PDB file of C-alpha atoms and ligand atoms in Angstrom:
ATOM      1  CA  MET E  23      25.545  -5.295 -21.944  1.00 96.00           C
ATOM      2  CA  LEU E  24      22.409  -3.933 -23.094  1.00 96.00           C
ATOM      3  CA  VAL E  25      20.362  -2.654 -20.294  1.00 94.00           C
ATOM      4  CA  ASN E  26      17.286  -0.184 -19.653  1.00 89.00           C
ATOM      5  CA  PHE E  27      18.137   3.344 -18.865  1.00 87.00           C
ATOM      6  CA  ALA E  28      15.967   3.607 -15.868  1.00 85.00           C
ATOM      7  CA  ASP E  29      18.539   1.114 -14.158  1.00 87.00           C
ATOM      8  CA  ILE E  30      21.692   3.446 -15.147  1.00 94.00           C
ATOM      9  CA  LEU E  31      20.392   6.389 -13.926  1.00 94.00           C
ATOM     10  CA  LYS E  32      19.217   4.894 -10.745  1.00 93.00           C
ATOM     11  CA  ASP E  33      23.085   4.213 -10.327  1.00 95.00           C
ATOM     12  CA  ALA E  34      23.997   7.320 -11.086  1.00 97.00           C
ATOM     13  CA  GLU E  35      21.494   9.083  -8.360  1.00 95.00           C
ATOM     14  CA  LYS E  36      22.747   6.909  -5.981  1.00 95.00           C
ATOM     15  CA  GLY E  37      26.820   7.662  -7.217  1.00 96.00           C
ATOM     16  CA  ASN E  38      26.639  11.227  -7.916  1.00 96.00           C
ATOM     17  CA  TYR E  39      27.279  11.190 -11.646  1.00 98.00           C
ATOM     18  CA  ALA E  40      26.157  11.555 -15.031  1.00 98.00           C
ATOM     19  CA  VAL E  41      25.703   9.377 -18.059  1.00 98.00           C
ATOM     20  CA  GLY E  42      26.818  10.548 -21.188  1.00 98.00           C
ATOM     21  CA  GLY E  43      24.447  10.409 -24.169  1.00 98.00           C
ATOM     22  CA  PHE E  44      26.295  10.004 -27.000  1.00 98.00           C
ATOM     23  CA  ASN E  45      24.644  10.324 -30.565  1.00 98.00           C
ATOM     24  CA  THR E  46      26.091   7.491 -32.608  1.00 98.00           C
ATOM     25  CA  PRO E  47      24.767   8.242 -36.496  1.00 97.00           C
ATOM     26  CA  THR E  48      27.906   6.641 -38.283  1.00 97.00           C
ATOM     27  CA  LEU E  49      30.011   3.389 -37.561  1.00 97.00           C
ATOM     28  CA  GLU E  50      33.091   5.469 -36.462  1.00 98.00           C
ATOM     29  CA  THR E  51      31.097   7.341 -33.815  1.00 98.00           C
ATOM     30  CA  LEU E  52      29.596   4.520 -32.519  1.00 98.00           C
ATOM     31  CA  LYS E  53      32.746   2.027 -32.175  1.00 98.00           C
ATOM     32  CA  ALA E  54      34.529   5.500 -30.627  1.00 98.00           C
ATOM     33  CA  VAL E  55      31.681   5.635 -27.545  1.00 98.00           C
ATOM     34  CA  ILE E  56      31.235   2.470 -27.105  1.00 98.00           C
ATOM     35  CA  ASP E  57      35.507   1.813 -27.034  1.00 98.00           C
ATOM     36  CA  ALA E  58      35.599   5.149 -24.968  1.00 98.00           C
ATOM     37  CA  ALA E  59      32.714   3.821 -22.308  1.00 98.00           C
ATOM     38  CA  GLN E  60      34.930   0.512 -21.940  1.00 98.00           C
ATOM     39  CA  GLU E  61      37.646   2.324 -21.370  1.00 98.00           C
ATOM     40  CA  MET E  62      37.194   4.502 -19.103  1.00 98.00           C
ATOM     41  CA  ASN E  63      34.400   1.485 -17.531  1.00 97.00           C
ATOM     42  CA  SER E  64      31.643   3.689 -17.354  1.00 98.00           C
ATOM     43  CA  PRO E  65      27.748   3.181 -18.053  1.00 98.00           C
ATOM     44  CA  VAL E  66      26.571   4.932 -21.497  1.00 98.00           C
ATOM     45  CA  MET E  67      23.745   5.696 -23.505  1.00 98.00           C
ATOM     46  CA  ILE E  68      23.842   5.805 -27.283  1.00 98.00           C
ATOM     47  CA  ASN E  69      21.362   7.445 -29.251  1.00 98.00           C
ATOM     48  CA  HIS E  70      19.881   7.849 -32.380  1.00 98.00           C
ATOM     49  CA  ALA E  71      18.235  11.180 -33.703  1.00 96.00           C
ATOM     50  CA  GLU E  72      15.391  11.025 -35.821  1.00 96.00           C
ATOM     51  CA  GLY E  73      16.561  14.456 -37.212  1.00 93.00           C
ATOM     52  CA  ASP E  74      19.373  12.178 -38.110  1.00 95.00           C
ATOM     53  CA  GLN E  75      17.274   9.610 -40.305  1.00 95.00           C
ATOM     54  CA  CYS E  76      18.688  11.769 -43.217  1.00 94.00           C
ATOM     55  CA  VAL E  77      22.245  10.280 -42.447  1.00 95.00           C
ATOM     56  CA  VAL E  78      21.352   6.578 -41.820  1.00 97.00           C
ATOM     57  CA  ASP E  79      18.267   5.115 -41.343  1.00 97.00           C
ATOM     58  CA  ILE E  80      17.147   3.634 -37.852  1.00 97.00           C
ATOM     59  CA  ASP E  81      16.651   0.228 -40.022  1.00 96.00           C
ATOM     60  CA  VAL E  82      20.396   0.278 -40.643  1.00 97.00           C
ATOM     61  CA  ILE E  83      21.951   1.623 -37.397  1.00 98.00           C
ATOM     62  CA  GLY E  84      19.800   0.127 -34.993  1.00 98.00           C
ATOM     63  CA  PRO E  85      20.163  -3.360 -35.176  1.00 97.00           C
ATOM     64  CA  LEU E  86      24.137  -2.514 -35.303  1.00 98.00           C
ATOM     65  CA  MET E  87      24.169  -0.062 -32.059  1.00 98.00           C
ATOM     66  CA  ILE E  88      22.268  -2.623 -30.101  1.00 98.00           C
ATOM     67  CA  GLU E  89      24.821  -5.825 -31.387  1.00 98.00           C
ATOM     68  CA  TYR E  90      27.584  -3.048 -30.042  1.00 98.00           C
ATOM     69  CA  ALA E  91      25.191  -2.741 -26.666  1.00 98.00           C
ATOM     70  CA  LYS E  92      25.691  -6.315 -26.254  1.00 98.00           C
ATOM     71  CA  LYS E  93      29.136  -6.919 -26.891  1.00 98.00           C
ATOM     72  CA  ALA E  94      30.069  -4.297 -24.539  1.00 98.00           C
ATOM     73  CA  THR E  95      31.343  -4.578 -21.153  1.00 98.00           C
ATOM     74  CA  VAL E  96      29.701  -2.261 -19.937  1.00 98.00           C
ATOM     75  CA  PRO E  97      25.924  -1.521 -19.411  1.00 97.00           C
ATOM     76  CA  VAL E  98      24.465   0.078 -22.659  1.00 97.00           C
ATOM     77  CA  ALA E  99      21.471   1.698 -23.149  1.00 97.00           C
ATOM     78  CA  VAL E 100      20.268   2.091 -26.861  1.00 98.00           C
ATOM     79  CA  HIS E 101      18.130   5.304 -26.561  1.00 98.00           C
ATOM     80  CA  VAL E 102      16.437   7.622 -29.111  1.00 98.00           C
ATOM     81  CA  ASP E 103      16.816  11.027 -29.291  1.00 97.00           C
ATOM     82  CA  HIS E 104      14.512  13.593 -29.817  1.00 95.00           C
ATOM     83  CA  GLY E 105      12.167  11.527 -31.001  1.00 97.00           C
ATOM     84  CA  LEU E 106       9.132  13.367 -32.870  1.00 95.00           C
ATOM     85  CA  THR E 107       6.649  11.317 -34.420  1.00 96.00           C
ATOM     86  CA  ASP E 108       4.576   8.261 -33.074  1.00 96.00           C
ATOM     87  CA  ASP E 109       5.730   6.190 -36.502  1.00 97.00           C
ATOM     88  CA  PHE E 110       9.476   6.544 -35.912  1.00 97.00           C
ATOM     89  CA  VAL E 111       9.521   6.195 -31.721  1.00 97.00           C
ATOM     90  CA  LEU E 112       7.404   2.391 -32.418  1.00 95.00           C
ATOM     91  CA  ARG E 113       9.749   1.970 -35.129  1.00 96.00           C
ATOM     92  CA  ALA E 114      12.474   2.141 -32.657  1.00 97.00           C
ATOM     93  CA  VAL E 115      10.741   0.276 -29.739  1.00 96.00           C
ATOM     94  CA  ARG E 116      10.192  -2.750 -32.270  1.00 94.00           C
ATOM     95  CA  ALA E 117      13.518  -2.402 -33.237  1.00 95.00           C
ATOM     96  CA  GLY E 118      14.527  -3.074 -29.353  1.00 96.00           C
ATOM     97  CA  PHE E 119      15.992   0.443 -28.293  1.00 97.00           C
ATOM     98  CA  THR E 120      15.406   0.510 -24.194  1.00 96.00           C
ATOM     99  CA  SER E 121      14.341   3.979 -23.982  1.00 96.00           C
ATOM    100  CA  ILE E 122      12.976   6.680 -25.987  1.00 97.00           C
ATOM    101  CA  MET E 123      13.399  10.607 -25.909  1.00 97.00           C
ATOM    102  CA  TYR E 124       9.582  11.280 -26.777  1.00 98.00           C
ATOM    103  CA  ASP E 125       9.795  15.204 -27.137  1.00 96.00           C
ATOM    104  CA  MET E 126       6.379  16.742 -27.862  1.00 96.00           C
ATOM    105  CA  SER E 127       8.255  19.923 -26.879  1.00 94.00           C
ATOM    106  CA  ALA E 128       6.698  21.416 -29.585  1.00 91.00           C
ATOM    107  CA  TYR E 129       3.112  21.358 -28.646  1.00 94.00           C
ATOM    108  CA  ASP E 130       1.520  23.534 -25.689  1.00 95.00           C
ATOM    109  CA  PHE E 131       1.668  22.169 -21.834  1.00 96.00           C
ATOM    110  CA  GLU E 132      -1.467  20.170 -22.317  1.00 97.00           C
ATOM    111  CA  THR E 133      -0.798  18.667 -25.382  1.00 97.00           C
ATOM    112  CA  ASN E 134       2.573  17.647 -23.896  1.00 97.00           C
ATOM    113  CA  VAL E 135       1.037  15.936 -21.384  1.00 98.00           C
ATOM    114  CA  GLU E 136      -1.431  14.362 -22.799  1.00 98.00           C
ATOM    115  CA  LYS E 137       0.787  12.704 -25.660  1.00 98.00           C
ATOM    116  CA  THR E 138       3.702  11.604 -23.280  1.00 98.00           C
ATOM    117  CA  SER E 139       1.244   9.802 -20.884  1.00 98.00           C
ATOM    118  CA  LYS E 140      -0.517   8.150 -23.328  1.00 98.00           C
ATOM    119  CA  PHE E 141       3.549   7.105 -24.352  1.00 97.00           C
ATOM    120  CA  VAL E 142       4.788   6.474 -21.415  1.00 98.00           C
ATOM    121  CA  LYS E 143       2.074   3.659 -20.839  1.00 97.00           C
ATOM    122  CA  ILE E 144       3.013   1.958 -23.672  1.00 96.00           C
ATOM    123  CA  ALA E 145       6.418   2.225 -23.411  1.00 96.00           C
ATOM    124  CA  HIS E 146       6.600   1.225 -19.568  1.00 96.00           C
ATOM    125  CA  SER E 147       4.152  -2.025 -20.703  1.00 96.00           C
ATOM    126  CA  MET E 148       7.056  -3.063 -22.661  1.00 94.00           C
ATOM    127  CA  GLY E 149       9.718  -2.011 -20.890  1.00 94.00           C
ATOM    128  CA  VAL E 150      11.093   1.057 -22.503  1.00 96.00           C
ATOM    129  CA  SER E 151      11.522   3.949 -20.396  1.00 96.00           C
ATOM    130  CA  VAL E 152      10.655   7.478 -21.324  1.00 97.00           C
ATOM    131  CA  GLU E 153      12.610  10.674 -21.256  1.00 97.00           C
ATOM    132  CA  ALA E 154      10.850  13.785 -22.325  1.00 98.00           C
ATOM    133  CA  MET E 155      10.910  17.652 -22.494  1.00 96.00           C
ATOM    134  CA  ILE E 156       9.107  20.583 -21.958  1.00 94.00           C
ATOM    135  CA  ASN E 157       9.631  24.223 -23.579  1.00 81.00           C
ATOM    136  CA  GLU E 158      12.381  24.043 -27.218  1.00 76.00           C
ATOM    137  CA  MET E 159      15.602  24.661 -26.033  1.00 76.00           C
ATOM    138  CA  PRO E 160      17.461  26.616 -29.079  1.00 74.00           C
ATOM    139  CA  ALA E 161      19.786  24.934 -31.327  1.00 74.00           C
ATOM    140  CA  ASN E 162      22.815  26.978 -33.098  1.00 74.00           C
ATOM    141  CA  MET E 163      24.172  24.100 -35.086  1.00 73.00           C
ATOM    142  CA  PRO E 164      25.674  26.169 -38.702  1.00 72.00           C
ATOM    143  CA  GLY E 165      27.470  23.448 -40.771  1.00 74.00           C
ATOM    144  CA  LYS E 166      25.317  20.340 -39.556  1.00 71.00           C
ATOM    145  CA  GLY E 167      23.124  20.098 -42.763  1.00 70.00           C
ATOM    146  CA  MET E 168      21.518  17.109 -42.969  1.00 65.00           C
ATOM    147  CA  THR E 169      18.409  17.149 -40.237  1.00 68.00           C
ATOM    148  CA  ILE E 170      15.260  16.135 -39.779  1.00 65.00           C
ATOM    149  CA  GLY E 171      12.150  18.761 -37.879  1.00 63.00           C
ATOM    150  CA  TRP E 172      15.157  21.378 -36.453  1.00 60.00           C
ATOM    151  CA  ASN E 173      15.698  24.481 -36.956  1.00 62.00           C
ATOM    152  CA  THR E 174      19.185  24.194 -36.493  1.00 66.00           C
ATOM    153  CA  GLU E 175      19.979  27.793 -36.725  1.00 66.00           C
ATOM    154  CA  ARG E 176      19.532  30.359 -34.060  1.00 64.00           C
ATOM    155  CA  THR E 177      18.625  33.519 -35.955  1.00 63.00           C
ATOM    156  CA  ASP E 178      16.688  35.023 -33.038  1.00 67.00           C
ATOM    157  CA  ASP E 179      17.680  37.523 -30.158  1.00 71.00           C
ATOM    158  CA  ILE E 180      15.596  35.967 -27.503  1.00 75.00           C
ATOM    159  CA  PRO E 181      17.848  35.952 -23.937  1.00 78.00           C
ATOM    160  CA  LEU E 182      18.080  32.076 -23.177  1.00 81.00           C
ATOM    161  CA  SER E 183      16.570  32.639 -19.839  1.00 84.00           C
ATOM    162  CA  GLU E 184      13.386  32.650 -22.005  1.00 84.00           C
ATOM    163  CA  PHE E 185      13.531  29.383 -22.491  1.00 86.00           C
ATOM    164  CA  PHE E 186      14.595  28.056 -19.227  1.00 92.00           C
ATOM    165  CA  THR E 187      11.808  25.407 -17.744  1.00 95.00           C
ATOM    166  CA  ARG E 188       9.877  26.641 -14.652  1.00 96.00           C
ATOM    167  CA  PRO E 189      10.034  24.231 -11.740  1.00 97.00           C
ATOM    168  CA  GLY E 190       6.155  24.081 -11.054  1.00 97.00           C
ATOM    169  CA  GLU E 191       5.592  23.079 -14.788  1.00 97.00           C
ATOM    170  CA  ALA E 192       8.466  20.422 -14.572  1.00 98.00           C
ATOM    171  CA  GLY E 193       7.290  19.018 -11.332  1.00 98.00           C
ATOM    172  CA  GLU E 194       3.372  19.139 -12.807  1.00 98.00           C
ATOM    173  CA  PHE E 195       4.460  17.337 -15.747  1.00 98.00           C
ATOM    174  CA  CYS E 196       6.440  14.161 -14.077  1.00 98.00           C
ATOM    175  CA  GLU E 197       3.242  14.036 -11.731  1.00 98.00           C
ATOM    176  CA  ARG E 198       0.844  13.946 -14.842  1.00 98.00           C
ATOM    177  CA  THR E 199       3.022  11.587 -17.287  1.00 98.00           C
ATOM    178  CA  GLY E 200       5.102   9.609 -15.183  1.00 98.00           C
ATOM    179  CA  VAL E 201       8.415   9.974 -17.157  1.00 97.00           C
ATOM    180  CA  ASP E 202      11.753   8.664 -16.107  1.00 96.00           C
ATOM    181  CA  ALA E 203      13.688  11.244 -16.573  1.00 97.00           C
ATOM    182  CA  LEU E 204      13.198  15.345 -18.155  1.00 97.00           C
ATOM    183  CA  THR E 205      15.183  17.648 -20.286  1.00 97.00           C
ATOM    184  CA  VAL E 206      15.814  20.593 -18.223  1.00 96.00           C
ATOM    185  CA  SER E 207      16.751  23.849 -19.731  1.00 94.00           C
ATOM    186  CA  PHE E 208      19.004  26.499 -17.516  1.00 95.00           C
ATOM    187  CA  GLY E 209      21.318  27.368 -20.087  1.00 91.00           C
ATOM    188  CA  THR E 210      22.476  25.414 -22.482  1.00 91.00           C
ATOM    189  CA  VAL E 211      22.005  25.146 -26.154  1.00 86.00           C
ATOM    190  CA  HIS E 212      22.304  22.552 -28.894  1.00 86.00           C
ATOM    191  CA  GLY E 213      25.317  23.341 -30.963  1.00 83.00           C
ATOM    192  CA  LYS E 214      27.739  25.848 -31.154  1.00 81.00           C
ATOM    193  CA  TYR E 215      27.513  28.661 -27.946  1.00 77.00           C
ATOM    194  CA  VAL E 216      27.951  32.382 -29.220  1.00 76.00           C
ATOM    195  CA  ALA E 217      28.972  33.407 -25.814  1.00 79.00           C
ATOM    196  CA  LYS E 218      30.227  31.490 -23.188  1.00 85.00           C
ATOM    197  CA  PRO E 219      27.661  29.352 -21.495  1.00 88.00           C
ATOM    198  CA  VAL E 220      26.380  29.909 -18.039  1.00 92.00           C
ATOM    199  CA  LEU E 221      24.272  27.715 -15.863  1.00 96.00           C
ATOM    200  CA  ASP E 222      21.732  28.665 -13.459  1.00 96.00           C
ATOM    201  CA  ILE E 223      22.061  26.366 -11.147  1.00 97.00           C
ATOM    202  CA  GLN E 224      19.613  28.238  -8.441  1.00 97.00           C
ATOM    203  CA  ARG E 225      17.066  27.371 -11.666  1.00 97.00           C
ATOM    204  CA  LEU E 226      17.850  23.770 -11.231  1.00 98.00           C
ATOM    205  CA  THR E 227      17.772  23.560  -7.794  1.00 98.00           C
ATOM    206  CA  GLU E 228      14.565  24.696  -7.636  1.00 98.00           C
ATOM    207  CA  ILE E 229      13.484  22.217 -10.614  1.00 98.00           C
ATOM    208  CA  LYS E 230      14.926  19.283  -9.017  1.00 98.00           C
ATOM    209  CA  ALA E 231      13.016  20.032  -5.696  1.00 98.00           C
ATOM    210  CA  LYS E 232       9.839  19.679  -7.915  1.00 98.00           C
ATOM    211  CA  THR E 233      11.064  16.638  -9.383  1.00 98.00           C
ATOM    212  CA  PRO E 234      12.142  14.187  -6.897  1.00 96.00           C
ATOM    213  CA  ASN E 235      11.498  10.961  -8.024  1.00 95.00           C
ATOM    214  CA  THR E 236      12.572  12.030 -12.335  1.00 96.00           C
ATOM    215  CA  SER E 237      15.888  12.007 -13.575  1.00 96.00           C
ATOM    216  CA  LEU E 238      16.860  14.997 -14.577  1.00 97.00           C
ATOM    217  CA  VAL E 239      18.690  15.815 -18.159  1.00 97.00           C
ATOM    218  CA  MET E 240      20.925  18.233 -19.725  1.00 97.00           C
ATOM    219  CA  HIS E 241      21.032  18.490 -23.296  1.00 95.00           C
ATOM    220  CA  GLY E 242      23.771  20.516 -25.383  1.00 93.00           C
ATOM    221  CA  GLY E 243      26.558  19.426 -23.104  1.00 95.00           C
ATOM    222  CA  SER E 244      29.485  20.269 -25.640  1.00 93.00           C
ATOM    223  CA  GLY E 245      31.008  23.789 -24.323  1.00 91.00           C
ATOM    224  CA  VAL E 246      30.280  24.420 -21.054  1.00 95.00           C
ATOM    225  CA  ASP E 247      33.171  23.972 -18.602  1.00 95.00           C
ATOM    226  CA  ALA E 248      34.064  21.066 -16.450  1.00 97.00           C
ATOM    227  CA  ASN E 249      33.398  22.674 -12.985  1.00 97.00           C
ATOM    228  CA  GLN E 250      30.024  23.938 -14.272  1.00 97.00           C
ATOM    229  CA  VAL E 251      29.446  20.426 -15.486  1.00 98.00           C
ATOM    230  CA  ARG E 252      30.139  19.111 -12.254  1.00 98.00           C
ATOM    231  CA  ASP E 253      27.919  21.424 -10.424  1.00 97.00           C
ATOM    232  CA  ALA E 254      24.784  20.474 -12.310  1.00 98.00           C
ATOM    233  CA  ILE E 255      25.502  16.928 -11.656  1.00 98.00           C
ATOM    234  CA  SER E 256      26.032  17.258  -7.971  1.00 97.00           C
ATOM    235  CA  HIS E 257      22.075  19.595  -8.433  1.00 97.00           C
ATOM    236  CA  GLY E 258      20.433  16.945  -9.717  1.00 96.00           C
ATOM    237  CA  VAL E 259      21.285  16.520 -13.851  1.00 98.00           C
ATOM    238  CA  LYS E 260      22.236  12.743 -14.405  1.00 98.00           C
ATOM    239  CA  LYS E 261      22.285  12.604 -18.183  1.00 98.00           C
ATOM    240  CA  ILE E 262      24.396  14.422 -20.359  1.00 98.00           C
ATOM    241  CA  ASN E 263      23.519  14.790 -23.927  1.00 97.00           C
ATOM    242  CA  TYR E 264      26.610  15.231 -25.668  1.00 97.00           C
ATOM    243  CA  TYR E 265      27.654  15.421 -29.297  1.00 96.00           C
ATOM    244  CA  THR E 266      29.015  18.540 -31.011  1.00 94.00           C
ATOM    245  CA  ALA E 267      32.321  18.661 -29.503  1.00 96.00           C
ATOM    246  CA  MET E 268      32.918  15.058 -30.357  1.00 97.00           C
ATOM    247  CA  THR E 269      31.704  15.020 -34.229  1.00 97.00           C
ATOM    248  CA  THR E 270      33.341  18.331 -34.953  1.00 96.00           C
ATOM    249  CA  ALA E 271      36.686  17.771 -33.466  1.00 97.00           C
ATOM    250  CA  PRO E 272      38.297  15.365 -36.442  1.00 98.00           C
ATOM    251  CA  ALA E 273      37.336  17.599 -39.134  1.00 96.00           C
ATOM    252  CA  PRO E 274      41.005  20.137 -38.474  1.00 97.00           C
ATOM    253  CA  GLU E 275      43.401  17.371 -38.022  1.00 96.00           C
ATOM    254  CA  ILE E 276      41.851  15.803 -41.018  1.00 96.00           C
ATOM    255  CA  LEU E 277      42.443  18.699 -42.946  1.00 96.00           C
ATOM    256  CA  LYS E 278      45.981  18.980 -41.692  1.00 96.00           C
ATOM    257  CA  THR E 279      46.937  15.261 -42.857  1.00 94.00           C
ATOM    258  CA  ILE E 280      45.186  15.845 -46.102  1.00 94.00           C
ATOM    259  CA  GLU E 281      46.855  18.959 -46.768  1.00 94.00           C
ATOM    260  CA  GLY E 282      50.562  16.996 -45.767  1.00 93.00           C
ATOM    261  CA  SER E 283      50.096  14.580 -48.059  1.00 93.00           C
ATOM    262  CA  LYS E 284      51.226  14.163 -51.164  1.00 94.00           C
ATOM    263  CA  ASP E 285      49.524  10.679 -51.407  1.00 94.00           C
ATOM    264  CA  PRO E 286      46.013   9.701 -52.151  1.00 93.00           C
ATOM    265  CA  ILE E 287      44.154   9.842 -49.516  1.00 94.00           C
ATOM    266  CA  TYR E 288      42.300   6.243 -48.326  1.00 95.00           C
ATOM    267  CA  PHE E 289      39.116   7.484 -46.745  1.00 95.00           C
ATOM    268  CA  GLU E 290      39.394   4.405 -44.409  1.00 96.00           C
ATOM    269  CA  ASN E 291      42.028   5.632 -43.018  1.00 96.00           C
ATOM    270  CA  ILE E 292      40.517   9.001 -42.582  1.00 96.00           C
ATOM    271  CA  ALA E 293      37.544   7.133 -41.252  1.00 97.00           C
ATOM    272  CA  GLN E 294      40.333   6.071 -38.711  1.00 97.00           C
ATOM    273  CA  MET E 295      41.625   8.842 -37.647  1.00 97.00           C
ATOM    274  CA  GLY E 296      37.860   9.804 -37.170  1.00 98.00           C
ATOM    275  CA  TYR E 297      37.008   7.133 -34.859  1.00 98.00           C
ATOM    276  CA  GLU E 298      40.463   7.874 -33.074  1.00 98.00           C
ATOM    277  CA  ILE E 299      39.775  11.544 -31.947  1.00 98.00           C
ATOM    278  CA  MET E 300      36.413  11.426 -31.500  1.00 98.00           C
ATOM    279  CA  LYS E 301      37.172   7.887 -28.692  1.00 98.00           C
ATOM    280  CA  GLU E 302      39.429  11.059 -27.479  1.00 98.00           C
ATOM    281  CA  LYS E 303      36.658  13.748 -26.961  1.00 98.00           C
ATOM    282  CA  CYS E 304      34.020  11.141 -25.490  1.00 98.00           C
ATOM    283  CA  MET E 305      36.893  10.075 -22.971  1.00 98.00           C
ATOM    284  CA  GLU E 306      37.143  13.376 -21.875  1.00 98.00           C
ATOM    285  CA  ALA E 307      33.654  14.349 -21.630  1.00 98.00           C
ATOM    286  CA  ILE E 308      32.754  10.751 -19.515  1.00 98.00           C
ATOM    287  CA  LYS E 309      35.722  11.426 -16.952  1.00 98.00           C
ATOM    288  CA  VAL E 310      33.997  14.852 -16.450  1.00 98.00           C
ATOM    289  CA  PHE E 311      31.034  13.150 -16.090  1.00 98.00           C
ATOM    290  CA  LEU E 312      31.712  10.429 -13.611  1.00 97.00           C
ATOM    291  CA  ASN E 313      32.371  13.614 -11.378  1.00 94.00           C
ATOM    292  CA  LYS E 314      35.115  11.904  -9.165  1.00 89.00           C
ATOM    293  CA  ASP E 315      37.755  14.590  -8.854  1.00 69.00           C
TER     294      ASP E 315
HETATM  295  P1  13P C  23      25.642  19.328 -28.486  1.00 92.73           P
HETATM  296  O1  13P C  23      25.890  18.496 -29.657  1.00 92.73           O
HETATM  297  O2  13P C  23      25.492  20.588 -28.294  1.00 92.73           O
HETATM  298  O3  13P C  23      26.675  18.615 -27.445  1.00 92.73           O
HETATM  299  O4  13P C  23      23.996  18.298 -27.758  1.00 92.73           O
HETATM  300  C1  13P C  23      23.787  16.901 -27.986  1.00 92.73           C
HETATM  301  C2  13P C  23      22.398  16.989 -27.655  1.00 92.73           C
HETATM  302  O5  13P C  23      21.673  17.631 -26.739  1.00 92.73           O
HETATM  303  C3  13P C  23      21.390  15.829 -28.481  1.00 92.73           C
HETATM  304  O6  13P C  23      20.464  15.832 -27.841  1.00 92.73           O
END
């Protein structure tokens, strides 16, 4: 069933688990995520990032996402990931997306507050929930290729801690904007980790203390070990974005199949393999996010 993310995040706060936010720019990822969530009996968020507009337009994938959400046996929020322009996020609202990440993190703090507050008023008047972010979080996504508005390869050597969210700023931002959820940075990056990620749980605890009425979101869930993910959930994170590990999982298996085959390779068989492998990865992630054992 199609739901608003404020509702599923409220339940996650009560139940001390996190809802996975998975990007679904292809039919195979969309089916994989919905089927994984149904099999795990877990609520889920399906995301379309503005950066993936060059993979597929929201006019094409949006109605499919909404249709799959409506038909699902579990609660599904249809969400914009990293909405960078007003034009795009308003298109998403009109298309029926139930939540938007309005990402004005490239702007300075005051401009971000001003833009986000205005957007929250519009979105809330239409029953749409809003996630926001302060301070840009680095990305390291070699091989991603097609993307819009993102610097996908990390070439600087600035320590990751320089990007960590400052608790006082987080508190002030949430109070002044009224956002439903805030993406916080305390040790993750988008994409591939160069060194094993170490989450700063003390920092997360301090952020949570300043943002008691806002759900906290961790981006860059791929590659963080299960114990650290569970620790983050127990200290305030209730939505986790996860994509790279899922979307890069099929390639090695597909390569083996292609190399081992003397027959012509039918693309639909490759696509089906991709679906099955991504569904498994998604189920693995959801199992950790449910935070049960
Ligand atoms: P990963 O691809 O690193 O898992 O991050 C996904 C994400 O945060 C999308 O916003």
